[in-house]
CSV table of C-alpha atoms and ligand atoms in Angstrom, one decimal:
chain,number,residue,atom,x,y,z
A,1,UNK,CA,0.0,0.0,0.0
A,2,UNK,CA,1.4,3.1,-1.3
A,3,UNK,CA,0.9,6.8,0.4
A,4,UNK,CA,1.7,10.4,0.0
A,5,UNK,CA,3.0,12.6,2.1
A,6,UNK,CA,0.3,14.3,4.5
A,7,UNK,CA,0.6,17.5,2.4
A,8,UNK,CA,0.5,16.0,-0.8
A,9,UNK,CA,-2.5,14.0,0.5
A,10,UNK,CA,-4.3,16.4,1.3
A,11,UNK,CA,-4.1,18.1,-1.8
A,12,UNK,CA,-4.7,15.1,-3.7
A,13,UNK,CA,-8.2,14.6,-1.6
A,14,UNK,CA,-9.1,18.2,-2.3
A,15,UNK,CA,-8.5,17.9,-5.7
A,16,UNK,CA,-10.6,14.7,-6.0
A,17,UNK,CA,-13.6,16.8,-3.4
A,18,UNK,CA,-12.9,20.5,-4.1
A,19,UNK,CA,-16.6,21.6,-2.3
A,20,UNK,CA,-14.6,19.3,1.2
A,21,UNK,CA,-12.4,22.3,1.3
A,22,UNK,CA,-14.6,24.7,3.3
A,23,UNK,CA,-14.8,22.8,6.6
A,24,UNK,CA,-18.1,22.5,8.8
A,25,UNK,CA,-16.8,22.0,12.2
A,26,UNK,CA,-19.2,19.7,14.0
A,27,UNK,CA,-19.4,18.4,17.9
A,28,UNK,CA,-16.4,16.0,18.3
A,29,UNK,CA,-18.7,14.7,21.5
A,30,UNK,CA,-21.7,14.1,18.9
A,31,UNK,CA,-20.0,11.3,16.7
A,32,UNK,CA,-17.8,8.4,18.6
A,33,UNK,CA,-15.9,8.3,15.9
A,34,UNK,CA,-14.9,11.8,16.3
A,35,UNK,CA,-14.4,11.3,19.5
A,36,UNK,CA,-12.3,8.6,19.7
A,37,UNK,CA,-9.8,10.1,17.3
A,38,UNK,CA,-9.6,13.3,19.7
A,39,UNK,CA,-7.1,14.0,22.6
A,40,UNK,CA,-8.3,12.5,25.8
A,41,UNK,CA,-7.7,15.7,27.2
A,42,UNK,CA,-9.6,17.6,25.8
A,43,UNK,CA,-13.6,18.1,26.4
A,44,UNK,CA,-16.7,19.3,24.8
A,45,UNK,CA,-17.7,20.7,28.2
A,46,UNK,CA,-15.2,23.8,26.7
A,47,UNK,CA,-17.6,25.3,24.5
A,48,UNK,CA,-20.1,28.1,25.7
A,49,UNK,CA,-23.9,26.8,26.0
A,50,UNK,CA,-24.6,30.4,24.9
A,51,UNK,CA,-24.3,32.6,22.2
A,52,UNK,CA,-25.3,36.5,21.9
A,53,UNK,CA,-25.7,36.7,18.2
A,54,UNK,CA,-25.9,40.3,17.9
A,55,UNK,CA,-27.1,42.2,15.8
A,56,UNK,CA,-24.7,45.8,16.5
A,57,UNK,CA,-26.3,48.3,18.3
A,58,UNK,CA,-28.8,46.6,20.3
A,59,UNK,CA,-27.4,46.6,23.6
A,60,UNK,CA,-25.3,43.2,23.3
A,61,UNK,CA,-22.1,44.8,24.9
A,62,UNK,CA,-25.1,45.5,28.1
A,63,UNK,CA,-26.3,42.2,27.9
A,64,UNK,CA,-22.8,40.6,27.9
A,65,UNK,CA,-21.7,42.6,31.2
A,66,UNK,CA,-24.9,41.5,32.9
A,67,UNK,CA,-24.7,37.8,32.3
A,68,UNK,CA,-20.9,38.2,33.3
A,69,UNK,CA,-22.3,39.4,36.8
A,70,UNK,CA,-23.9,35.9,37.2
A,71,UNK,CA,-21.5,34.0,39.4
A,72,UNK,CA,-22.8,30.6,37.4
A,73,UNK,CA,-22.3,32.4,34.2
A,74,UNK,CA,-18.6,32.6,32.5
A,75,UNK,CA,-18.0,34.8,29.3
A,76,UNK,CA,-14.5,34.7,27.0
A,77,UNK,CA,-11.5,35.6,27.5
A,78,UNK,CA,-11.0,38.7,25.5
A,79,UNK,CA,-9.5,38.5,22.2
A,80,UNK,CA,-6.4,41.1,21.3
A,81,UNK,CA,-8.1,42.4,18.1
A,82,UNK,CA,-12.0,42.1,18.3
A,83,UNK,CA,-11.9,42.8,22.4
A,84,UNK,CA,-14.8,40.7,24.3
A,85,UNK,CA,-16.0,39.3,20.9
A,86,UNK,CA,-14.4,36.1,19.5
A,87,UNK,CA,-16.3,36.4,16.0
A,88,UNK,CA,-15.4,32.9,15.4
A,89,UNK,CA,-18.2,31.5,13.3
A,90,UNK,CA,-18.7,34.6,11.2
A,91,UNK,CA,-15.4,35.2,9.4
A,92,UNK,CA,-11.9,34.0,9.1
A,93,UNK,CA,-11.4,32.8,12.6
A,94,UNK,CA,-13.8,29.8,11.8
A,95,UNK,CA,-10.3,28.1,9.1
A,96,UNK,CA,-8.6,28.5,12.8
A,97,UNK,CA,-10.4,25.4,13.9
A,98,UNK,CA,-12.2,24.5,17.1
A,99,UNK,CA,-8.9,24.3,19.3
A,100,UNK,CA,-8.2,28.1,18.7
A,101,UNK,CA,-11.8,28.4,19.7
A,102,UNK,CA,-11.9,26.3,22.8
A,103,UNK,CA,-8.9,28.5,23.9
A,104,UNK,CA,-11.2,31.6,24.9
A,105,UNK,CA,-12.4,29.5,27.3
A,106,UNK,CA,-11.4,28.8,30.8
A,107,UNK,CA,-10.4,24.4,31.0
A,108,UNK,CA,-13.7,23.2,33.1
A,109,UNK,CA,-13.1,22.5,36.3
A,110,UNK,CA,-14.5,18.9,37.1
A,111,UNK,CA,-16.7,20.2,40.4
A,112,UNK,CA,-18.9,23.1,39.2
A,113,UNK,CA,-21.3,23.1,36.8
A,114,UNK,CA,-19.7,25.8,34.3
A,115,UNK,CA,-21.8,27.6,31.9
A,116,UNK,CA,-19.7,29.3,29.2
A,117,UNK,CA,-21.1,32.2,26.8
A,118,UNK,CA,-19.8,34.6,24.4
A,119,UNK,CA,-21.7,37.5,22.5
A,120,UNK,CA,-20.1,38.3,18.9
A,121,UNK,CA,-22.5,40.9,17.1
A,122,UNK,CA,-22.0,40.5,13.8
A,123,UNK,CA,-23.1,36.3,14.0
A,124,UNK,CA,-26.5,38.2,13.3
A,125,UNK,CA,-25.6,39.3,9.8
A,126,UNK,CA,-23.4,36.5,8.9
A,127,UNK,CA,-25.0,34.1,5.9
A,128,UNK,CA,-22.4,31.2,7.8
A,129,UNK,CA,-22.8,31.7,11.2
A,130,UNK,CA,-25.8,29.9,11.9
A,131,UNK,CA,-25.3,26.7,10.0
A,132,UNK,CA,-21.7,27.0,12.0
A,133,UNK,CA,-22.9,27.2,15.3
A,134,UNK,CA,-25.6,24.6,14.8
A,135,UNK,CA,-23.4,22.0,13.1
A,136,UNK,CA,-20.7,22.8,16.4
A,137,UNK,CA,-22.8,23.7,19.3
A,138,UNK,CA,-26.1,21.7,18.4
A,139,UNK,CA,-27.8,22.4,21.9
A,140,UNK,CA,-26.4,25.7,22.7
A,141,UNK,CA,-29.1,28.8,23.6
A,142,UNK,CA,-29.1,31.5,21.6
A,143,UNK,CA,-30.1,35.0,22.4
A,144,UNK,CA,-30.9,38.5,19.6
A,145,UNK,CA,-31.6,41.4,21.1
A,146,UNK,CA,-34.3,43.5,18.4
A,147,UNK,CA,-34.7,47.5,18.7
A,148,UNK,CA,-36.6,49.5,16.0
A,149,UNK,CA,-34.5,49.7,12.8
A,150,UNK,CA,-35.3,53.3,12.9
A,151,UNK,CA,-33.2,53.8,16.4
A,152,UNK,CA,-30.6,51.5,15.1
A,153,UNK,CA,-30.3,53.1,11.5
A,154,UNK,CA,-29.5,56.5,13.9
A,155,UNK,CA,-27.2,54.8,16.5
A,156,UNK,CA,-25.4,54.1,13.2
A,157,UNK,CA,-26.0,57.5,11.7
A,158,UNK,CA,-24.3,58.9,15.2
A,159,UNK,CA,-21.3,56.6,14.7
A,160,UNK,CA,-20.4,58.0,11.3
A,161,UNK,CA,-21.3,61.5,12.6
A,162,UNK,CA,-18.5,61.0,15.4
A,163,UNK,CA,-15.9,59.7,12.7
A,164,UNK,CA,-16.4,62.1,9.6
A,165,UNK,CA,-14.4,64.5,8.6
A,166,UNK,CA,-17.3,67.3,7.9
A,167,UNK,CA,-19.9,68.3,9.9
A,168,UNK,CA,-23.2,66.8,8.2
A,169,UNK,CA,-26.5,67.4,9.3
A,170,UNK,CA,-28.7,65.0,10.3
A,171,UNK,CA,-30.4,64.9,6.9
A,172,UNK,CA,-32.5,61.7,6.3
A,173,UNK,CA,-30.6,60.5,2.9
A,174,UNK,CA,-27.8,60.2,5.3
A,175,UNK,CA,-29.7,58.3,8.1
A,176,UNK,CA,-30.5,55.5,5.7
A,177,UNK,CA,-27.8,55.1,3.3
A,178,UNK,CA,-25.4,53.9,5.6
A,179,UNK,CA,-27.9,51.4,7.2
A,180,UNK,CA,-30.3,50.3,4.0
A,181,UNK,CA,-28.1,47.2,3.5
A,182,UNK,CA,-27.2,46.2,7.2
A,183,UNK,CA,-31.3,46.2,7.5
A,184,UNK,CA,-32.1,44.3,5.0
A,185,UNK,CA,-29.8,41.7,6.2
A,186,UNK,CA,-31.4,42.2,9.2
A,187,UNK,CA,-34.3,40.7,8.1
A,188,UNK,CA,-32.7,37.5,6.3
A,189,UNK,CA,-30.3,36.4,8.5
A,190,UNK,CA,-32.9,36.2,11.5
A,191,UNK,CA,-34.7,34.0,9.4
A,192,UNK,CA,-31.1,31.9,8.5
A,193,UNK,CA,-31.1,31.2,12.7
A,194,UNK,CA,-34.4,30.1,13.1
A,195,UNK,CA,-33.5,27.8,10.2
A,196,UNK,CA,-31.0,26.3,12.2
A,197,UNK,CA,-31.9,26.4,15.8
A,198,UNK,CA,-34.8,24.8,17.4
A,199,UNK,CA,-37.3,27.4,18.8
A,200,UNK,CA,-36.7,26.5,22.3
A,201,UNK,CA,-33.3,27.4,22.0
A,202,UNK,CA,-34.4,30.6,21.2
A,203,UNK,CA,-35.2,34.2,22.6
A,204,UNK,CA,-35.5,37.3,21.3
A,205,UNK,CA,-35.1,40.4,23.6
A,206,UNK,CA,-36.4,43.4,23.3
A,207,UNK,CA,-33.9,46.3,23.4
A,208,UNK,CA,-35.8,49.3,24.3
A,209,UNK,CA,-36.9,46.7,27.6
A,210,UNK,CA,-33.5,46.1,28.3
A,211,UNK,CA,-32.5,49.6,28.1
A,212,UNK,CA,-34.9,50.7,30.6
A,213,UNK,CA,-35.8,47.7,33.0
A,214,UNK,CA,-32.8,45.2,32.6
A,215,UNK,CA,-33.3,43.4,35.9
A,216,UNK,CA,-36.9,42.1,34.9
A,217,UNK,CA,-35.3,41.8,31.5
A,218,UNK,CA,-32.7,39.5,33.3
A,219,UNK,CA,-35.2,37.9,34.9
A,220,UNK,CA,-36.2,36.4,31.8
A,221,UNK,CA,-33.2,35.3,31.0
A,222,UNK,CA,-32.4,33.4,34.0
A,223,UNK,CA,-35.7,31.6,33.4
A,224,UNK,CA,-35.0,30.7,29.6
A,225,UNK,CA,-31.1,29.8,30.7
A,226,UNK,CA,-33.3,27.4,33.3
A,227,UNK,CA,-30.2,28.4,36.0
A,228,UNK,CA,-31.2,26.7,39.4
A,229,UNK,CA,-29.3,30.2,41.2
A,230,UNK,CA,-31.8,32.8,40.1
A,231,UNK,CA,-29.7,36.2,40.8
A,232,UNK,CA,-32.1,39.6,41.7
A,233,UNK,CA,-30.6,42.2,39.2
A,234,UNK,CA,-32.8,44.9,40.5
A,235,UNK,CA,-29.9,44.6,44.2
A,236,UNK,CA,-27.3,44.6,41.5
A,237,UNK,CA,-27.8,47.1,38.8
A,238,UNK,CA,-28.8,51.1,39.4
A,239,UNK,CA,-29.7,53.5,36.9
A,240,UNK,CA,-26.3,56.0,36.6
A,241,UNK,CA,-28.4,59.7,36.3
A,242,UNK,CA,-24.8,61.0,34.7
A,243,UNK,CA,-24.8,58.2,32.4
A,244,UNK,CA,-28.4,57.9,31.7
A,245,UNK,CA,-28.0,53.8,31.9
A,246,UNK,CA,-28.2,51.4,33.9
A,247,UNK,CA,-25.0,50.0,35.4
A,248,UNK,CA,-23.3,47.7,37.7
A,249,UNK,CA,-23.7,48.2,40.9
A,250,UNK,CA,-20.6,48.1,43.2
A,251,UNK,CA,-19.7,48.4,46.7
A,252,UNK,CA,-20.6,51.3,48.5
A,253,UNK,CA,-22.9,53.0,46.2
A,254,UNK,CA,-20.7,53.5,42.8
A,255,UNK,CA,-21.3,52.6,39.6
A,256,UNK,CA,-19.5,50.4,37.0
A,257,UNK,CA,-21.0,51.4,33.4
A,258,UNK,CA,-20.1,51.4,29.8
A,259,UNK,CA,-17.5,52.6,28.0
A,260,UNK,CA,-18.0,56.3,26.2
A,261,UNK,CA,-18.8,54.3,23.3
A,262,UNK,CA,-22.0,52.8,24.1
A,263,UNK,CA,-24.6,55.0,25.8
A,264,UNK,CA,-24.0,57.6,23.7
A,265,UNK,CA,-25.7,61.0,24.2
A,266,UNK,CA,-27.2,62.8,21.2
A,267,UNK,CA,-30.4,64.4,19.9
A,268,UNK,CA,-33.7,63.0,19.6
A,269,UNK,CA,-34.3,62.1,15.9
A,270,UNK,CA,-35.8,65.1,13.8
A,271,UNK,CA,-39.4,64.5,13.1
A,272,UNK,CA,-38.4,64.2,9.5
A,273,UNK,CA,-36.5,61.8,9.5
A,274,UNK,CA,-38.7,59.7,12.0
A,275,UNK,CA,-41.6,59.6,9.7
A,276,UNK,CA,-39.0,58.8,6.7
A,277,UNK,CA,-37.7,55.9,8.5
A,278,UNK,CA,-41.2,54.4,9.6
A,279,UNK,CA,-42.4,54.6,5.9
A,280,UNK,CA,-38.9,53.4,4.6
A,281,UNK,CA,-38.5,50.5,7.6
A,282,UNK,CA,-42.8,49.5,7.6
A,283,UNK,CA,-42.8,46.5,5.5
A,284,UNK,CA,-39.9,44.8,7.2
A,285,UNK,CA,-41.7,45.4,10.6
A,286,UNK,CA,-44.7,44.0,9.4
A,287,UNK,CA,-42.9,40.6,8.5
A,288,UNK,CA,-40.8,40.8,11.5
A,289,UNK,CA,-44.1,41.0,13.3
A,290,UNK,CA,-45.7,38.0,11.6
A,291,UNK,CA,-42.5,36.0,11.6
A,292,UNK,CA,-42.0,36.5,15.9
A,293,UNK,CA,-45.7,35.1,15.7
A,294,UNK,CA,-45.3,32.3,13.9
A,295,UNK,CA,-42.0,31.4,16.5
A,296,UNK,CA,-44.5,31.8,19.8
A,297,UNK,CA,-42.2,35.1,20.8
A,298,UNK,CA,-44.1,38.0,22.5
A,299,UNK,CA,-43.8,41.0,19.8
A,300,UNK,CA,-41.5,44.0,21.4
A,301,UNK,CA,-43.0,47.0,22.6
A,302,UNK,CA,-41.5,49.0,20.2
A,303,UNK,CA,-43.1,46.7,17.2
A,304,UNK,CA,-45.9,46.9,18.7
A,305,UNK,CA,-46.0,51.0,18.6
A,306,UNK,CA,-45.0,50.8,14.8
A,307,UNK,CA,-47.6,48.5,13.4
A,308,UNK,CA,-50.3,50.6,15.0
A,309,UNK,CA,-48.8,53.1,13.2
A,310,UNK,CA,-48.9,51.5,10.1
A,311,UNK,CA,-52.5,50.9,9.9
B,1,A3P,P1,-26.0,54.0,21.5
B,1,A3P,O1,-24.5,54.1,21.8
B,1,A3P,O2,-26.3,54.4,20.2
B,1,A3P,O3,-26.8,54.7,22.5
B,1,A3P,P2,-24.2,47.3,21.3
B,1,A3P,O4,-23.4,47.0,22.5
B,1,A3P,O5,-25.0,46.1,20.9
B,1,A3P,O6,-23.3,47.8,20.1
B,1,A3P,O7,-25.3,48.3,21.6
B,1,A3P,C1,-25.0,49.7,22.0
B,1,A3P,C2,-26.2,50.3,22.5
B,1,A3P,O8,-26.6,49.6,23.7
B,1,A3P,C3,-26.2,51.7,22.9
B,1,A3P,O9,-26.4,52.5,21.7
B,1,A3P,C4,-27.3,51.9,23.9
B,1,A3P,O10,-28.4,52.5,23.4
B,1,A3P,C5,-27.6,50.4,24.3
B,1,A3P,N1,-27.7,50.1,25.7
B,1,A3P,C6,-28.6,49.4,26.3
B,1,A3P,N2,-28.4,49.3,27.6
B,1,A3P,C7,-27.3,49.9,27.8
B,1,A3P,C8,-26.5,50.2,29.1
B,1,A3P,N3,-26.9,49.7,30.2
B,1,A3P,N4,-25.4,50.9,29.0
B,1,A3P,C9,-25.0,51.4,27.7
B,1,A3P,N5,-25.7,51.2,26.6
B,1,A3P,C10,-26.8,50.5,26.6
C-alpha cells in the first residue's frame, strides 16, 4: 500500500472533493468516531452553551456585562483584536479550527457546573454563522436582542457623525444610506437562525426593555437559561443619572457602566426623519411581526408601537 505525504495527501483529496475544502466544524462529542480520534484531554464541556448573536447596536455589549455578573455564568476571555467578541463563526477565525476556539475559554473545572457564553454581534448578519454554530454547538441557547431599525439606522448614523471629517446634518438620505443594507440583512439572517436552531433554544429580547428595565429583562433570561441560582438584578444594577443607563452596581454605592462608546448621548431624531424611517422601515416590521408570531415570541413594545402606526 502506497501513500503520500500528508501535504501531498491532502491536496490530492481536495482535488478529488474540491466543495470538502470549506470545513463544517461539528461536535467532536456528537460522533464516537470523532471522538475517539480526539485527545483525551480535551472536552466538549469547553464550549459556551450560549451565544449572543448580535445584531450591533442593540445593547449586546449591556447584555454581555450583565450575564458576566452571574456567578454561574462565565464569558470569553477577551480577544487582542476584536476585544470581548471572539467572531469565530462569522469570518476567518472559523479556518482556525475548534482548538483556537476552545482557547477563549477557561479548561472546566471537574466540580462546578460551568456555563460558558460569548456575544459576537455580527453572527446576526453572517450568511455562515448559523449553519456553524448549529453544526458545532447543536444544543447551545441563543439570544438576539431586536430595537426598531429606525433607532438602530440613527445609532449608526451617530457613529459615522463621530468619525467624519465634515460636519453633516442629520439629513434623512444620510440616516438611511449607511444602514439600508445592514437592514435588510437584518431581516434575512434572523430568518437563517431560526432555520438552524430549534425554537426552544431561542429568545429574542427586546432592546428598548433592556434599556430601561434590565433586571426584569434579566429575569427572563435566568428563566430561559433554566439556571437553578436565580440572581435579583434589581440589588445589582442602578440606573447611573450622569450616564443615563443602567450599570453595575458596586460596593458602597458607585457605579460600574459602559465605556463612552455605548450610551451615547445625542439628539432625539428630527421628526423628518422619524416619519422617513417608519415609511422606509414599515414593511420589514410587518414581516418581522408575523415572523415572531409564527416562532411563539411575544412581539416588542417598540413593534408593537410601529404596526399601530402602520394601519
Ligand atoms: P448607543 O450608543 O447608540 O446609545 P451594542 O453594545 O450592541 O453595540 O449596543 C450599543 C447600544 O446599547 C447603545 O447604543 C445603547 O443604546 C444600548 N444600551 C442598552 N443598555 C445599555 C446600558 N446599560 N449601557 C450602555 N448602553 C446600553
Amino acid at each position: 500500500l502506497q501513500t503520500l505525504p500528508p501535504v501531498q495527501l491532502a491536496q490530492k483529496y481536495f482535488s478529488l472533493f474540491p466543495s470538502e475544502k470549506d470545513p463544517l466544524w461539528q461536535d467532536p462529542c456528537e460522533d464516537k468516531r470523532h471522538k475517539d480520534i480526539w485527545s483525551k484531554e480535551k472536552t466538549c464541556d469547553r464550549f459556551p452553551k450560549l451565544l449572543i448573536i448580535g445584531p450591533q447596536k442593540t445593547g449586546t455589549t449591556a447584555l454581555y456585562l450583565f450575564l458576566g455578573m452571574h456567578p454561574d455564568l462565565t464569558s470569553n476571555y477577551p480577544s487582542k483584536e476584536t476585544f470581548e467578541e471572539i467572531q469565530f463563526f462569522n469570518g476567518h477565525n472559523y479556518h482556525r479550527g475548534i482548538d483556537w476556539y476552545m482557547e477563549y475559554f477557561p479548561l472546566p473545572s471537574n466540580t462546578s457546573s460551568d456555563y460558558y457564553f460569548e456575544k459576537s454581534a455580527n453572527y446576526f448578519d453572517s450568511e455562515v454563522a448559523a449553519q456553524r454554530a448549529a453544526a458545532l454547538l447543536p444544543k447551545a441557547k441563543i439570544i438576539t436582542i431586536l430595537i426598531n431599525p429606525a433607532d438602530r439606522a440613527y445609532s449608526w448614523y451617530q457613529v459615522g457623525d463621530q468619525h467624519s471629517e465634515s460636519v453633516l446634518s442629520i439629513s434623512v438620505p444620510r440616516c438611511t444610506s449607511k444602514t439600508t443594507g445592514a437592514l435588510s440583512l437584518h431581516m434575512g439572517n434572523t430568518l437563517t437562525f431560526i432555520l438552524f436552531v430549534p425554537p426552544a433554544q431561542l429568545l429574542v429580547l427586546d432592546g428598548q426593555m433592556l434599556k430601561t428595565e434590565p433586571a426584569s429583562v434579566m429575569d427572563k433570561v435566568q428563566k430561559f437559561l433554566s439556571l437553578t441560582n436565580i440572581i435579583n438584578y434589581h440589588k445589582i444594577l442602578a440606573f447611573d443619572p450622569k450616564k443615563g443607563f443602567w450599570c453595575q452596581l458596586l460596593e458602597g454605592g458607585k457605579t460600574k457602566c459602559l465605556g463612552k462608546s455605548k450610551g451615547r448621548r445625542y439628539p432625539d431624531m428630527n421628526t423628518e426623519s422619524q416619519a422617513f424611517l417608519r415609511e422606509y422601515y414599515r414593511d420589514h416590521n410587518i414581516e418581522l411581526s408575523k415572523l415572531l408570531y409564527r416562532m411563539g415570541q411575544p412581539l416588542p413594545s417598540w413593534l408593537r408601537e410601529e404596526l399601530v402606526h402602520t394601519r
